[in-house]
CSV table of C-alpha atoms in Angstrom, one decimal:
chain,number,residue,atom,x,y,z
A,118,MET,CA,189.6,127.2,28.2
A,119,ALA,CA,187.4,126.2,25.9
A,120,SER,CA,188.5,124.2,24.2
A,121,MET,CA,189.5,122.5,27.6
A,122,THR,CA,186.1,121.9,28.5
A,123,THR,CA,184.6,120.9,25.1
A,124,GLY,CA,188.0,118.4,25.4
A,125,ASN,CA,186.1,117.4,29.0
A,126,THR,CA,182.8,117.3,27.4
A,127,SER,CA,184.0,115.0,24.6
A,128,ARG,CA,186.1,112.7,26.6
A,129,ALA,CA,183.3,112.6,29.7
A,130,ASP,CA,180.6,112.1,26.6
A,131,ALA,CA,183.3,108.8,25.4
A,132,ASN,CA,183.7,108.2,29.2
A,133,ARG,CA,179.8,107.5,29.5
A,134,ARG,CA,179.6,105.7,26.4
A,135,ARG,CA,181.7,102.7,26.8
A,136,ILE,CA,180.2,102.4,30.1
A,137,LEU,CA,177.3,101.7,28.7
A,138,ASP,CA,178.6,99.7,26.3
A,139,VAL,CA,180.8,97.5,28.8
A,140,ALA,CA,177.9,97.6,30.9
A,141,LEU,CA,175.4,95.7,28.1
A,142,ALA,CA,177.7,93.4,28.0
A,143,GLU,CA,178.4,92.2,31.6
A,144,LEU,CA,174.9,92.4,32.0
A,145,LEU,CA,174.0,90.0,28.9
A,146,ARG,CA,176.8,88.0,31.0
A,147,ASP,CA,176.0,88.3,34.3
A,148,PRO,CA,172.3,89.3,34.2
A,149,ASP,CA,173.1,90.8,38.4
A,150,ALA,CA,176.4,92.3,37.4
A,151,SER,CA,176.8,94.3,40.6
A,152,MET,CA,178.5,98.4,39.9
A,153,ASP,CA,181.8,97.2,41.2
A,154,GLN,CA,182.1,94.6,37.6
A,155,ILE,CA,180.7,97.3,35.5
A,156,ALA,CA,183.6,99.3,36.4
A,157,ARG,CA,186.0,97.3,36.7
A,158,ALA,CA,185.1,95.6,33.3
A,159,ALA,CA,185.0,99.4,31.5
A,160,GLY,CA,188.3,100.4,33.0
A,161,VAL,CA,187.4,103.0,35.2
A,162,VAL,CA,187.4,103.8,39.4
A,163,ARG,CA,183.6,103.0,41.0
A,164,ARG,CA,182.8,106.6,40.8
A,165,THR,CA,183.3,107.2,37.9
A,166,VAL,CA,179.8,104.9,36.9
A,167,TYR,CA,178.7,107.4,39.6
A,168,GLY,CA,179.0,110.2,37.9
A,169,HIS,CA,176.9,109.4,35.3
A,170,PHE,CA,175.0,106.9,36.3
A,171,PRO,CA,173.7,107.7,40.0
A,172,SER,CA,172.5,104.1,41.0
A,173,ARG,CA,172.5,100.4,38.7
A,174,GLU,CA,168.3,101.0,38.1
A,175,ALA,CA,169.4,104.1,36.4
A,176,LEU,CA,172.5,102.5,34.2
A,177,VAL,CA,169.2,100.3,33.4
A,178,GLY,CA,167.0,102.5,32.2
A,179,THR,CA,169.0,104.3,30.5
A,180,LEU,CA,170.3,101.6,28.7
A,181,VAL,CA,166.5,100.3,28.6
A,182,ASP,CA,166.5,104.4,26.3
A,183,GLY,CA,169.1,102.9,23.7
A,184,ALA,CA,167.3,99.9,23.6
A,185,VAL,CA,163.6,101.6,22.7
A,186,GLU,CA,165.1,103.5,19.7
A,187,ALA,CA,167.3,101.3,18.6
A,188,VAL,CA,164.0,99.0,18.1
A,189,ALA,CA,162.2,101.9,17.1
A,190,ALA,CA,165.0,102.5,14.2
A,191,ALA,CA,164.7,99.3,12.9
A,192,HIS,CA,161.0,98.8,12.5
A,193,ALA,CA,160.7,101.7,10.5
A,194,ALA,CA,163.7,100.3,8.2
A,195,GLY,CA,162.4,97.0,8.5
A,196,ARG,CA,159.3,98.3,7.1
A,197,GLY,CA,161.1,100.2,4.3
A,198,ASP,CA,158.1,101.0,1.8
A,199,ALA,CA,156.1,97.9,1.8
A,200,GLU,CA,153.0,98.5,0.5
A,201,ASP,CA,151.9,94.9,1.1
A,202,PRO,CA,151.1,94.9,4.9
A,203,GLU,CA,152.1,91.5,5.6
A,204,ARG,CA,155.1,91.9,3.9
A,205,ALA,CA,155.6,95.1,6.4
A,206,LEU,CA,154.5,93.4,10.0
A,207,ALA,CA,157.1,90.4,9.1
A,208,GLY,CA,159.3,92.7,7.9
A,209,SER,CA,159.6,95.6,11.2
A,210,THR,CA,159.6,91.9,13.6
A,211,LEU,CA,162.1,90.6,11.9
A,212,ALA,CA,163.9,94.1,12.3
A,213,VAL,CA,162.8,94.0,15.3
A,214,TRP,CA,163.9,90.7,17.2
A,215,GLU,CA,167.8,91.1,14.9
A,216,VAL,CA,167.6,94.6,18.3
A,217,ALA,CA,165.5,93.1,20.7
A,218,ASP,CA,167.6,89.5,20.7
A,219,ARG,CA,170.5,91.8,22.1
A,220,TYR,CA,168.6,94.0,24.3
A,221,ARG,CA,166.3,91.0,26.0
A,222,ILE,CA,167.9,90.2,28.8
A,223,LEU,CA,166.9,93.5,29.8
A,224,VAL,CA,163.3,92.7,30.0
A,225,ALA,CA,164.1,90.6,33.1
A,226,LEU,CA,166.3,93.2,34.5
A,227,ALA,CA,163.7,97.1,33.3
A,228,GLN,CA,160.7,94.5,35.6
A,229,ARG,CA,163.0,94.7,37.9
A,230,SER,CA,163.6,98.2,37.9
A,231,VAL,CA,162.6,100.6,35.4
A,232,THR,CA,158.9,98.8,35.5
A,233,MET,CA,157.3,97.2,32.2
A,234,GLN,CA,155.0,99.7,32.9
A,235,GLY,CA,157.7,102.1,32.6
A,236,ILE,CA,158.7,100.3,28.7
A,237,ARG,CA,155.7,100.3,27.7
A,238,GLU,CA,155.6,103.6,28.2
A,239,ARG,CA,158.2,104.3,26.4
A,240,LEU,CA,157.8,101.7,23.2
A,241,ALA,CA,154.7,103.9,22.5
A,242,PRO,CA,155.5,105.2,19.4
A,243,VAL,CA,156.3,102.6,18.2
A,244,ARG,CA,153.3,100.6,18.6
A,245,GLU,CA,151.6,103.6,17.6
A,246,SER,CA,152.9,102.5,14.0
A,247,CYS,CA,151.8,99.2,14.3
A,248,GLU,CA,148.6,99.8,15.4
A,249,ALA,CA,148.9,102.3,12.0
A,250,LEU,CA,149.7,99.4,10.0
A,251,LEU,CA,148.1,96.3,11.9
A,252,ARG,CA,144.2,99.5,10.2
A,253,ARG,CA,145.0,99.4,7.3
A,254,GLY,CA,145.7,95.4,7.3
A,255,LEU,CA,142.3,95.3,8.2
A,256,GLU,CA,140.7,97.7,6.9
A,257,GLU,CA,142.1,95.9,3.1
A,258,GLY,CA,140.7,92.7,4.4
A,259,VAL,CA,144.7,91.1,4.9
A,260,PHE,CA,144.3,90.6,8.2
A,261,ASP,CA,141.9,89.6,10.3
A,262,SER,CA,140.6,89.3,13.6
A,263,PRO,CA,138.2,89.7,16.4
A,264,LEU,CA,140.4,92.9,17.8
A,265,PRO,CA,140.7,96.3,17.4
A,266,PRO,CA,143.9,97.8,16.0
A,267,ALA,CA,145.4,99.2,19.1
A,268,ALA,CA,143.8,96.2,21.1
A,269,LEU,CA,145.9,93.6,18.2
A,270,ALA,CA,149.1,96.1,18.5
A,271,TYR,CA,149.8,95.7,22.0
A,272,VAL,CA,149.4,91.9,22.0
A,273,HIS,CA,151.8,91.7,19.5
A,274,GLU,CA,154.1,93.0,21.8
A,275,GLN,CA,153.4,91.4,24.4
A,276,LEU,CA,154.7,88.4,22.2
A,277,LEU,CA,157.5,89.2,21.6
A,278,PHE,CA,158.2,89.9,25.1
A,279,ALA,CA,157.1,86.6,25.3
A,280,VAL,CA,158.8,84.9,22.9
A,281,MET,CA,162.5,86.7,24.3
A,282,GLU,CA,161.1,85.5,28.0
A,283,ALA,CA,161.4,82.0,26.2
A,284,VAL,CA,164.8,82.4,25.0
A,285,ASN,CA,165.9,83.9,28.5
A,286,ASP,CA,164.5,80.4,30.1
A,287,GLY,CA,166.2,78.3,27.1
A,288,LEU,CA,162.7,77.3,26.0
A,289,LEU,CA,163.2,78.9,22.5
A,290,THR,CA,166.7,79.2,20.6
A,291,ALA,CA,166.8,83.0,19.9
A,292,GLU,CA,168.4,81.3,16.3
A,293,GLU,CA,164.2,80.5,16.0
A,294,ALA,CA,163.1,82.5,18.1
A,295,GLY,CA,163.3,85.6,14.8
A,296,ARG,CA,161.9,83.5,12.7
A,297,SER,CA,159.4,82.2,15.1
A,298,ALA,CA,157.6,85.8,16.3
A,299,ALA,CA,156.9,86.7,12.6
A,300,VAL,CA,155.3,83.4,11.4
A,301,THR,CA,153.1,84.4,15.2
A,302,VAL,CA,152.6,87.8,14.8
A,303,LEU,CA,151.7,86.8,11.3
A,304,THR,CA,149.3,84.2,12.9
A,305,ALA,CA,148.0,86.8,15.3
A,306,ALA,CA,146.4,89.1,13.2
A,307,GLY,CA,144.9,86.4,11.3
A,308,VAL,CA,147.5,85.7,7.9
A,309,PRO,CA,147.6,81.8,7.5
A,310,ALA,CA,150.0,79.5,9.5
A,311,SER,CA,151.5,78.1,5.7
A,312,ARG,CA,151.7,81.7,4.0
A,313,ALA,CA,152.8,83.6,7.5
A,314,THR,CA,155.8,80.7,7.8
A,315,GLU,CA,156.5,81.0,3.7
A,316,LEU,CA,156.0,84.7,3.9
A,317,VAL,CA,158.4,84.9,6.8
A,318,ALA,CA,161.4,82.0,5.2
A,319,LYS,CA,160.6,84.5,1.9
A,320,LEU,CA,161.7,87.7,3.9
A,321,SER,CA,164.9,85.3,5.9
A,322,ASP,CA,167.5,84.2,3.6
C-alpha cells in the first residue's frame, strides 16, 4: 500500500511540474491562455489542472513563487564572492535579468492576480540582500545617491520591473535589455555611465 501511495504521489508531483512548465510556455505564447488551453497543451483533462490549482490566479501565483525563487538564486549566484560592490551589483543584475526575462510576462499577469504588492512581499529577501550591498557600497564611497540604501534598493527593483514592461510593450529588445538594465541600475547608484557600460560589457563577454 505504501509503495502504491508513493507511486501516486510521485505521479501527481510529475503532473504538477508538467502543468507548471506547460502553463508558463502557454502564457508566454498567449497571456490570456485559459485553464482549458493549458490542460490540452499539458495532455491532461481540465479536472487534473483544477485538482492542483483551484483557479487561474492560483496557478499564476504558483508560477510567480517559482520565479521569485529563481530570481533569488540568480541574485546570489550573480554576486558570487565579488568583493567589489560595483561588480557584485552588475553581476547580480545581469544574472537576475537572465531569469526575469523568461518570466517577464508574469509581471503583467500578476498585476491582475497576485498584485504588485504580493510580488514585492515575495521579493523581500532579494531586496534586503540588495540593500545590504548598496549600503556597503555607499559607505565605501563606491556608490553615490541622495537616497538611503532601502529606498535605493526599492528604486532598483522598480527599474527592473519597468524594463520588463518595456520589453513586453516592444520598446526594447530582450537581447539588449539585460545589459541596459544593469547599466541603468549602476548609474542610478551613482556610477558614471562610461564606467558602468564598460563594466557591464566586460561581465557580459
